[in-house]
Amino acid sequence: MQLLLINPSNPLVSMVRIKESRWNRYRVWKPLGLMVLAGLTPPEWDVSILDENLGAPDYAAVPRPDLVGITAFTSQANRAYEVAAHFRRMGVPVVMGGIHATMCLDEAIERVDVVVTGEAEGVWLQVLEDARHGRLRRRYDGGLAEIDGVPQARHDLLATGYAFGAIQTTRGCPLNCTFCSVTAFNGAHYRQRPIADVVREFKSIREKHILVVDDNLIGTRPDHIARAKDLFRAMAKANLRKEWIGQATINFADDEELLALAAKAGCRGVFIGFESPAPDGLLEIGKKFNLLKGRDFRASVRRIQRHNIVVAGSFIIGLDVDQPGIGRRIAEMAGEYGVDYLNVLFLTPLPGTRLWEQMKSEDRIALDAFPEDWKYYTLTFPVARFKHLSLDGVIQEMISCNRDFYSLPHILRRVWDSLWHWRRPLINLVGNLSYRNNSRMDCKTYADFQSQLGHRQ
Ligand code: B12
Ligand code: SF4
């Protein structure tokens, strides 16, 4: 039996592909969900994974599979439905799973044969068994899975061409910020994989650089942090010779031993959600966690950097508290905190989030011709109506924020700082110039967006 798993093209990758460049490999990330699914699949199935983001596929040349499985983030949904239609025309049953199909079940079920909602670990064997016997149901629900003792993801199945490998060590997030789908999808209960499984899986990854995809790598409670330390100790002891980046909340900075162990285990960068420079902004989005203990963000960032770990800070533009001038304010505060990179996104109501419910009830979702409009739900387009910022206004705030933070004098200051403390100045320079270049390309994208879709705001 042939199983073909497909990762549909991602609009963000396609956008940058307009300009072919060898740096594009740094923008294509492994579809770990499909690799996990392949790991769960019994040997009587011959599995392959096709990632459209590695290059336009020639489906005519692909041998006819017995079953197709498609994953999708919301922004990939349209392409997922096109691919599904192609295989359904050939009479091949199509199963769709992942975050979008879970949050938009009614929409997905009209366009594919089977939808698997939630995490797949508990139901995938049943789906395959039913497919073998021609008795597939329309819907299966995996809910929240036990992640102890599940087989390893199939890191061997994907072609080379990715700059980073990918691994997951925990699931879920206790915080439940209003704009984020993680708690709705993976639950507030923080689940940790057995350390021995994680270390073994790290060893099976061929790439030297790895993205640890956990949404909240260290968790929030003392027992979470103790487990993170045990994991890092085990990784260091296994002498993996890997360098990795991950995502964490700002409490990562609060424990010197944790930082030292993370660095020893190969941590080279961490992505932290600061979200808003204003305390009332943090309250609005349900992230008062960042405000606990009267935190000094600059000191926190410095403590992380002292362990040679780069800090990328993420902020959101478009909160109800945001007034004209917010773009410059974010750039200024990110500079003051001392982050190495700044990533700013538009507040976006993703389906299944508390923000979605709120904006929908207030009739503030401007781009709502679904499924077509999902392609704009990359957080890089203003798809909603903002309280104090017009469409032009919010775009100008984004432009001025990036212009300010990525101005040459500011870049040079950061590079000088990393040179002074000997924290990989060359990587800092290349990374900052790449962000600068991308934000310049975004200006053209915004102009097209305004002219084509501005009337719908
Ligand atoms: C790593 C990651 C990325 C990577 C990309 C990885 C990739 N696959 O290409 C990067 C950094 C590039 C990225 C980018 C973005 N991301 Co992202 N990302 C993640 C993250 C942190 C982990 C994903 C992951 O690997 N999970 C681990 C695997 C094992 O879980 P899984 O994919 O969910 O798969 C399980 C189930 O869903 C199911 N399943 C999945 N697919 C299928 C298919 C079938 C057939 C079946 C049966 C089951 C099934 O089975 C798996 C095992 O249980 C998630 C958060 C999360 N917890 O998932 C956010 C997340 C998916 N990202 C999100 C967003 C918003 C984005 C961006 C739009 C934001 C941005 N501008 O940066 C972009 C857009 C990317 C795009 N495609 O357009 C949102 C998506 C919400 C939504 N409704 O779409 C999430 C949920 C985070 C959030 N804050 O809400 N992301
Ligand atoms: S802390 Fe991060 S992963 Fe957790 S709910 Fe908030 S945004 Fe989502």
XYZ file of C-alpha atoms and ligand atoms in Angstrom:
556
model
C 0.000 0.000 0.000
C 1.365 3.400 -0.988
C 0.862 6.397 1.297
C 1.757 9.860 0.022
C 1.966 12.654 2.617
C 1.942 16.206 1.264
C 2.965 19.559 2.723
C 1.266 22.175 0.477
C 3.187 25.243 -0.575
C 3.352 27.979 1.998
C 2.544 31.468 0.710
C 5.439 32.995 2.645
C 7.951 30.714 0.971
C 6.383 31.221 -2.462
C 6.606 34.945 -1.965
C 10.342 34.911 -1.395
C 10.824 32.418 -4.191
C 9.951 35.143 -6.659
C 13.575 35.976 -6.192
C 15.497 32.719 -6.393
C 18.384 32.677 -4.008
C 20.475 30.096 -2.248
C 19.391 31.712 1.022
C 15.880 30.381 0.391
C 16.909 27.103 2.015
C 16.944 29.011 5.289
C 13.254 29.809 4.822
C 11.997 26.285 4.162
C 11.267 24.321 7.306
C 10.633 20.627 7.704
C 6.984 19.558 8.024
C 7.482 17.713 11.311
C 3.795 16.752 11.641
C 4.086 14.601 8.504
C 7.359 13.077 9.680
C 5.631 12.118 12.943
C 2.725 10.624 10.982
C 5.164 8.616 8.861
C 6.796 7.362 12.085
C 3.409 6.107 13.303
C 2.709 4.286 10.024
C 3.210 0.481 10.103
C 5.716 -1.154 7.714
C 3.079 -2.622 5.380
C 2.630 0.913 4.070
C 5.248 2.368 1.776
C 5.393 6.040 2.855
C 6.778 9.054 1.060
C 6.609 12.761 1.900
C 6.291 15.438 -0.738
C 7.066 18.984 0.377
C 5.856 21.476 -2.227
C 8.047 24.136 -0.646
C 11.189 22.450 -1.945
C 10.098 23.032 -5.544
C 7.011 22.833 -7.770
C 6.033 19.152 -7.965
C 5.094 17.341 -11.161
C 2.111 15.332 -9.940
C 1.778 13.622 -13.337
C 5.105 11.926 -12.620
C 4.120 10.825 -9.100
C 3.064 7.120 -8.986
C -0.632 6.767 -8.079
C -0.817 6.283 -4.270
C -3.496 4.299 -2.410
C -3.997 7.066 0.123
C -3.031 10.738 0.342
C -2.560 12.615 3.634
C -2.368 16.408 3.586
C -1.402 18.775 6.382
C -2.062 22.526 6.485
C -1.626 25.613 8.568
C -4.470 28.043 7.854
C -2.405 29.956 5.286
C -1.836 26.727 3.328
C -5.497 25.694 3.281
C -6.318 26.808 -0.272
C -3.408 25.013 -1.770
C -4.282 21.949 0.334
C -7.775 21.894 -1.200
C -6.361 22.213 -4.744
C -4.037 19.273 -4.165
C -6.892 17.283 -2.599
C -9.101 17.952 -5.644
C -6.371 16.662 -7.971
C -6.099 13.297 -6.177
C -9.832 12.939 -5.627
C -10.364 13.331 -9.399
C -8.068 10.307 -9.764
C -10.199 8.388 -7.272
C -7.538 8.412 -4.532
C -8.993 9.007 -1.044
C -7.627 12.108 0.645
C -7.235 12.543 4.420
C -6.546 15.989 5.822
C -5.290 16.771 9.326
C -3.422 19.438 11.257
C -4.352 22.749 12.813
C -6.508 24.201 10.014
C -8.651 21.125 9.409
C -9.182 20.884 13.178
C -10.254 24.489 13.600
C -12.309 24.610 10.365
C -13.737 21.103 10.280
C -16.917 21.979 8.340
C -14.982 23.727 5.604
C -12.383 20.958 5.267
C -14.837 18.065 5.300
C -16.560 19.478 2.204
C -13.290 19.365 0.286
C -11.584 16.122 1.315
C -12.738 12.560 2.025
C -11.638 12.303 5.643
C -10.701 14.834 8.308
C -8.585 13.885 11.311
C -8.979 16.509 14.022
C -6.546 16.982 16.904
C -3.310 15.109 17.412
C -2.991 12.002 15.274
C -1.092 9.580 17.540
C -4.212 7.916 18.971
C -6.166 7.423 15.727
C -3.773 7.137 12.792
C -3.466 3.332 12.938
C -7.274 3.090 12.838
C -7.429 5.411 9.804
C -4.891 3.277 7.939
C -6.649 0.063 8.882
C -9.989 1.460 7.666
C -8.336 2.686 4.450
C -6.946 -0.807 3.780
C -10.421 -2.281 4.136
C -12.178 0.449 2.145
C -14.303 1.560 5.111
C -12.951 5.030 5.868
C -15.164 7.212 8.045
C -15.571 10.933 7.307
C -14.051 12.049 10.602
C -11.677 10.797 13.260
C -10.734 12.740 16.370
C -7.348 12.233 17.986
C -7.886 14.840 20.729
C -4.817 15.273 22.914
C -2.465 12.340 22.526
C -0.266 10.485 24.980
C 3.222 11.357 23.797
C 5.062 8.829 25.952
C 6.556 6.042 23.924
C 5.332 7.075 20.469
C 7.612 5.978 17.603
C 10.225 8.443 16.431
C 9.551 10.861 13.588
C 10.925 9.638 10.229
C 13.858 12.007 9.729
C 15.172 9.802 6.944
C 12.242 10.403 4.574
C 12.801 13.973 3.500
C 15.265 15.052 0.866
C 18.275 17.141 1.753
C 17.924 20.843 0.983
C 16.733 22.039 4.375
C 19.053 24.144 6.484
C 17.468 22.946 9.734
C 16.247 19.639 11.076
C 13.191 19.691 13.382
C 12.243 17.996 16.639
C 9.586 18.356 19.316
C 10.231 17.717 23.021
C 7.017 19.040 24.659
C 3.428 19.862 23.677
C 0.908 22.399 24.922
C 1.209 25.741 26.663
C -0.268 26.738 30.031
C -0.621 30.424 29.096
C -3.398 30.618 26.457
C -2.734 34.063 24.922
C -5.815 35.369 23.089
C -4.243 35.375 19.595
C -2.549 31.960 19.742
C -3.950 28.586 18.663
C -1.535 26.442 20.612
C -3.542 26.068 23.815
C -6.767 25.494 21.840
C -5.092 22.783 19.759
C -2.468 21.170 22.005
C -4.047 22.000 25.359
C -2.989 23.902 28.465
C -1.608 20.751 30.044
C 2.120 20.804 29.375
C 3.233 17.366 28.154
C 6.892 16.347 28.017
C 8.331 13.510 25.981
C 10.589 11.013 27.749
C 14.131 12.387 27.754
C 15.711 9.196 26.394
C 13.331 9.289 23.365
C 14.244 12.901 22.642
C 17.989 12.293 22.855
C 17.708 9.231 20.602
C 15.702 11.235 18.071
C 18.211 14.106 18.125
C 20.885 11.567 17.165
C 18.849 10.399 14.173
C 18.721 13.887 12.630
C 21.354 14.418 9.965
C 21.338 18.237 9.932
C 23.797 19.942 12.275
C 21.331 22.782 12.904
C 17.940 22.006 14.388
C 14.712 23.864 15.128
C 13.162 22.667 18.387
C 9.537 23.389 17.511
C 8.115 23.407 21.087
C 5.994 26.487 21.631
C 7.241 26.835 25.153
C 10.454 24.867 25.531
C 10.964 25.259 29.296
C 7.381 25.715 30.536
C 6.360 27.890 33.445
C 6.345 25.829 36.646
C 9.349 24.684 38.721
C 8.750 21.024 37.733
C 8.728 21.997 34.020
C 12.026 23.809 34.451
C 13.545 20.906 36.383
C 12.638 18.591 33.508
C 14.105 21.050 30.964
C 17.364 21.007 32.942
C 17.379 17.201 32.971
C 16.818 17.181 29.221
C 19.668 19.639 28.588
C 21.974 17.638 30.889
C 21.179 14.456 28.970
C 21.744 16.205 25.639
C 25.092 17.588 26.754
C 26.134 14.186 28.084
C 25.206 12.532 24.777
C 27.625 14.926 23.055
C 25.214 15.444 20.137
C 27.339 18.053 18.324
C 24.155 19.837 17.234
C 23.312 23.503 17.418
C 19.683 24.400 17.904
C 17.226 27.250 18.267
C 13.916 27.200 20.115
C 11.025 29.237 21.493
C 10.590 30.126 25.146
C 8.880 32.572 27.443
C 10.966 35.281 29.090
C 11.359 33.257 32.316
C 14.117 31.429 30.395
C 16.309 34.286 31.666
C 15.555 33.692 35.337
C 17.743 30.697 36.032
C 21.501 30.828 35.411
C 21.881 27.069 35.717
C 19.154 26.518 33.107
C 20.851 28.931 30.709
C 24.262 27.347 31.194
C 22.839 23.857 30.616
C 20.887 24.998 27.515
C 24.048 26.506 26.022
C 26.005 23.360 26.826
C 23.287 21.289 25.137
C 23.708 23.326 21.930
C 21.198 26.178 22.281
C 22.326 29.064 20.062
C 19.173 31.144 19.734
C 15.818 31.688 21.324
C 12.663 33.256 19.988
C 10.763 35.152 22.708
C 7.291 36.701 22.474
C 7.411 40.162 24.076
C 4.211 40.977 22.116
C 3.627 44.552 23.334
C 5.776 47.323 24.809
C 2.819 48.411 26.970
C 1.615 46.631 30.146
C -2.033 47.216 29.153
C -1.244 45.616 25.767
C 0.007 42.506 27.568
C -3.124 42.448 29.700
C -5.287 42.795 26.576
C -3.804 39.686 24.946
C -3.741 37.641 28.148
C 0.044 37.595 28.587
C 0.414 39.152 32.002
C 2.982 36.421 32.616
C 5.524 38.802 31.031
C 4.775 41.361 33.731
C 5.307 39.102 36.734
C 8.026 39.902 39.265
C 8.394 43.487 37.950
C 10.588 42.138 35.170
C 13.521 44.107 33.772
C 13.475 43.039 30.108
C 16.872 44.492 29.287
C 18.564 42.622 32.130
C 16.720 39.424 31.155
C 17.858 39.654 27.518
C 21.437 40.373 28.593
C 21.499 37.346 30.884
C 20.484 35.082 28.003
C 22.994 36.678 25.626
C 25.823 36.230 28.118
C 25.491 32.498 27.452
C 26.097 33.147 23.760
C 22.425 32.617 22.954
C 20.960 35.023 20.415
C 17.577 36.588 21.261
C 14.932 37.219 18.588
C 12.047 39.262 19.985
C 8.542 39.085 18.609
C 5.969 41.899 18.856
C 2.455 42.433 17.524
C 1.025 45.583 15.900
C -2.718 46.259 15.932
C -3.772 45.682 19.532
C -6.739 47.698 20.775
C -4.363 49.737 22.944
C -2.096 50.557 19.971
C -2.254 54.201 18.889
C -0.491 55.930 15.971
C 3.247 55.878 16.756
C 3.214 52.263 17.984
C 5.655 51.170 15.222
C 8.417 53.482 16.379
C 7.648 52.687 19.989
C 8.116 48.952 19.391
C 11.408 49.571 17.546
C 12.586 51.793 20.376
C 11.654 49.310 23.122
C 13.129 46.326 21.236
C 16.341 48.374 20.909
C 16.226 49.166 24.591
C 15.678 45.522 25.550
C 18.741 44.764 23.396
C 17.295 41.950 21.236
C 19.437 40.809 18.304
C 16.506 40.540 15.878
C 12.997 41.925 15.859
C 10.057 40.126 14.269
C 6.843 42.148 14.120
C 3.522 40.693 13.000
C 0.017 42.066 12.472
C -2.565 41.053 15.064
C -4.408 38.280 13.216
C -7.560 36.434 14.251
C -6.645 32.794 13.606
C -9.590 30.392 13.641
C -10.114 28.674 16.978
C -8.528 31.437 19.057
C -10.210 33.668 21.612
C -9.249 36.632 19.409
C -11.157 35.091 16.492
C -14.332 34.844 18.588
C -13.954 38.415 19.795
C -13.254 39.971 16.387
C -15.973 37.939 14.725
C -18.552 39.101 17.263
C -17.440 42.704 16.712
C -17.525 42.294 12.890
C -13.846 43.198 12.646
C -12.634 40.427 10.352
C -12.178 42.290 7.077
C -10.851 39.519 4.850
C -13.511 36.863 5.365
C -14.145 35.362 1.927
C -13.068 31.880 2.937
C -11.405 29.677 1.961
C -9.795 32.026 -0.635
C -8.788 34.655 1.931
C -6.919 32.186 4.152
C -3.822 32.775 2.064
C -3.521 36.193 3.729
C -3.516 34.658 7.235
C 0.264 34.582 7.434
C 0.323 37.335 10.106
C 2.165 39.440 7.527
C -1.025 41.074 6.182
C -3.541 43.226 8.080
C -6.671 41.101 7.641
C -8.724 42.680 10.445
C -10.023 46.115 11.416
C -8.003 47.727 14.182
C -9.373 49.978 16.862
C -7.214 53.082 16.466
C -5.384 52.357 13.201
C -6.745 52.473 9.662
C -5.460 50.039 7.031
C -2.970 52.609 5.713
C -2.111 53.558 9.279
C -1.304 50.050 10.473
C 0.821 49.374 7.395
C 2.729 52.619 7.934
C 3.349 51.628 11.559
C 4.790 48.300 10.413
C 6.994 49.990 7.825
C 8.290 52.612 10.229
C 8.958 49.989 12.899
C 11.139 47.894 10.590
C 12.778 50.941 9.036
C 13.789 52.187 12.427
C 14.979 48.908 13.969
C 16.772 47.815 10.784
C 18.285 51.205 9.920
C 21.997 50.917 9.151
C 23.129 52.845 12.256
C 21.041 50.577 14.491
C 22.282 47.430 12.751
C 25.877 48.584 13.110
C 25.338 49.290 16.792
C 24.040 45.757 17.345
C 26.879 44.233 15.332
C 29.399 46.295 17.305
C 27.813 45.111 20.543
C 28.030 41.473 19.462
C 31.643 42.027 18.338
C 32.500 43.606 21.684
C 31.032 40.659 23.590
C 32.196 38.214 20.903
C 28.717 36.849 20.179
C 28.983 35.792 16.521
C 29.129 39.285 14.955
C 29.145 37.976 11.395
C 25.938 35.982 11.866
C 24.424 39.011 13.568
C 25.306 41.185 10.575
C 24.002 38.715 7.980
C 20.796 38.095 9.967
C 20.090 41.791 10.416
C 20.747 42.578 6.748
C 18.471 39.737 5.724
C 15.631 41.075 7.920
C 16.282 44.553 6.485
C 16.101 43.235 2.953
C 12.892 41.284 3.644
C 11.182 44.278 5.214
C 12.027 46.307 2.105
C 10.482 43.636 -0.098
C 7.404 43.721 2.141
C 6.768 47.385 1.224
C 5.983 46.353 -2.355
C 3.763 43.534 -1.080
C 1.820 45.978 1.118
C 1.337 48.378 -1.806
C -0.167 45.557 -3.912
C -2.312 44.446 -0.975
C -3.648 47.969 -0.420
C -4.492 48.501 -4.074
C -6.162 45.101 -4.518
C -7.893 44.647 -1.166
C -7.990 48.039 0.515
C -11.641 48.550 -0.420
C -12.643 45.566 1.731
C -11.471 47.101 4.996
C 7.450 24.953 13.626
C 6.346 25.948 13.355
C 6.510 26.766 12.261
C 7.651 26.660 11.263
C 7.212 25.879 10.007
C 7.124 24.412 10.176
C 6.489 23.757 8.951
N 5.820 22.691 9.133
O 6.540 24.199 7.863
C 7.794 28.144 10.845
C 8.692 28.823 11.843
C 8.335 28.399 9.451
C 6.352 28.575 11.016
C 5.788 29.567 10.299
C 4.507 30.013 10.499
N 3.680 29.632 11.484
Co 4.043 28.200 12.684
N 4.272 26.913 13.994
C 5.196 26.042 14.176
C 4.887 25.272 15.466
C 5.623 25.969 16.605
C 5.211 23.807 15.490
C 4.652 23.005 14.304
C 5.054 21.585 14.486
O 5.983 21.096 13.875
N 4.388 20.861 15.411
C 4.714 19.513 15.761
C 3.871 18.530 14.972
C 4.171 17.128 15.436
O 2.523 18.831 15.232
P 1.477 19.126 14.062
O 2.122 19.692 12.878
O 0.349 19.845 14.659
O 1.019 17.648 13.653
C 0.217 16.828 14.486
C -1.289 17.013 14.254
O -1.642 18.293 13.860
C -1.630 15.988 13.230
N -1.486 16.305 11.817
C -0.805 17.275 11.211
N -0.898 17.152 9.872
C -1.632 16.074 9.615
C -2.024 15.494 8.409
C -2.808 14.358 8.447
C -3.187 13.703 7.164
C -3.210 13.800 9.681
C -4.036 12.579 9.727
C -2.824 14.389 10.892
C -2.027 15.517 10.843
O -0.747 14.934 13.520
C 0.485 15.403 14.079
C 0.843 14.520 15.245
O -0.131 14.622 16.254
C 3.348 25.491 15.554
C 2.733 25.336 16.904
C 2.327 23.904 17.165
N 2.318 23.534 18.397
O 2.015 23.125 16.299
C 3.194 26.872 14.958
C 1.908 27.180 14.230
C 1.514 25.971 13.424
N 2.313 28.270 13.356
C 1.413 29.162 13.204
C 1.531 30.291 12.377
C 0.417 31.306 12.483
C 2.608 30.450 11.530
C 2.806 31.598 10.546
C 1.571 31.984 9.771
C 3.316 32.779 11.357
C 4.459 33.571 10.821
N 4.202 34.535 10.010
O 5.581 33.298 11.195
C 3.910 31.068 9.631
C 3.296 30.550 8.334
C 3.775 29.298 7.780
C 2.933 28.904 6.602
N 2.868 27.637 6.331
O 2.342 29.682 5.913
C 0.159 28.829 13.972
C -0.839 28.253 12.983
C -2.258 28.587 13.271
C -3.082 28.303 12.089
N -4.365 28.249 12.294
O -2.612 28.157 10.997
C 0.711 27.813 15.023
C -0.300 26.781 15.509
C 1.234 28.636 16.213
C 0.269 29.591 16.842
N 0.824 30.560 17.514
O -0.929 29.543 16.788
N 5.723 27.830 11.956
S 3.025 31.810 25.530
Fe 3.367 31.513 23.314
S 2.670 29.414 22.860
Fe 1.870 29.976 24.903
S -0.210 30.704 24.473
Fe 1.152 32.508 24.522
S 1.811 32.816 22.374
Fe 0.921 30.747 22.524
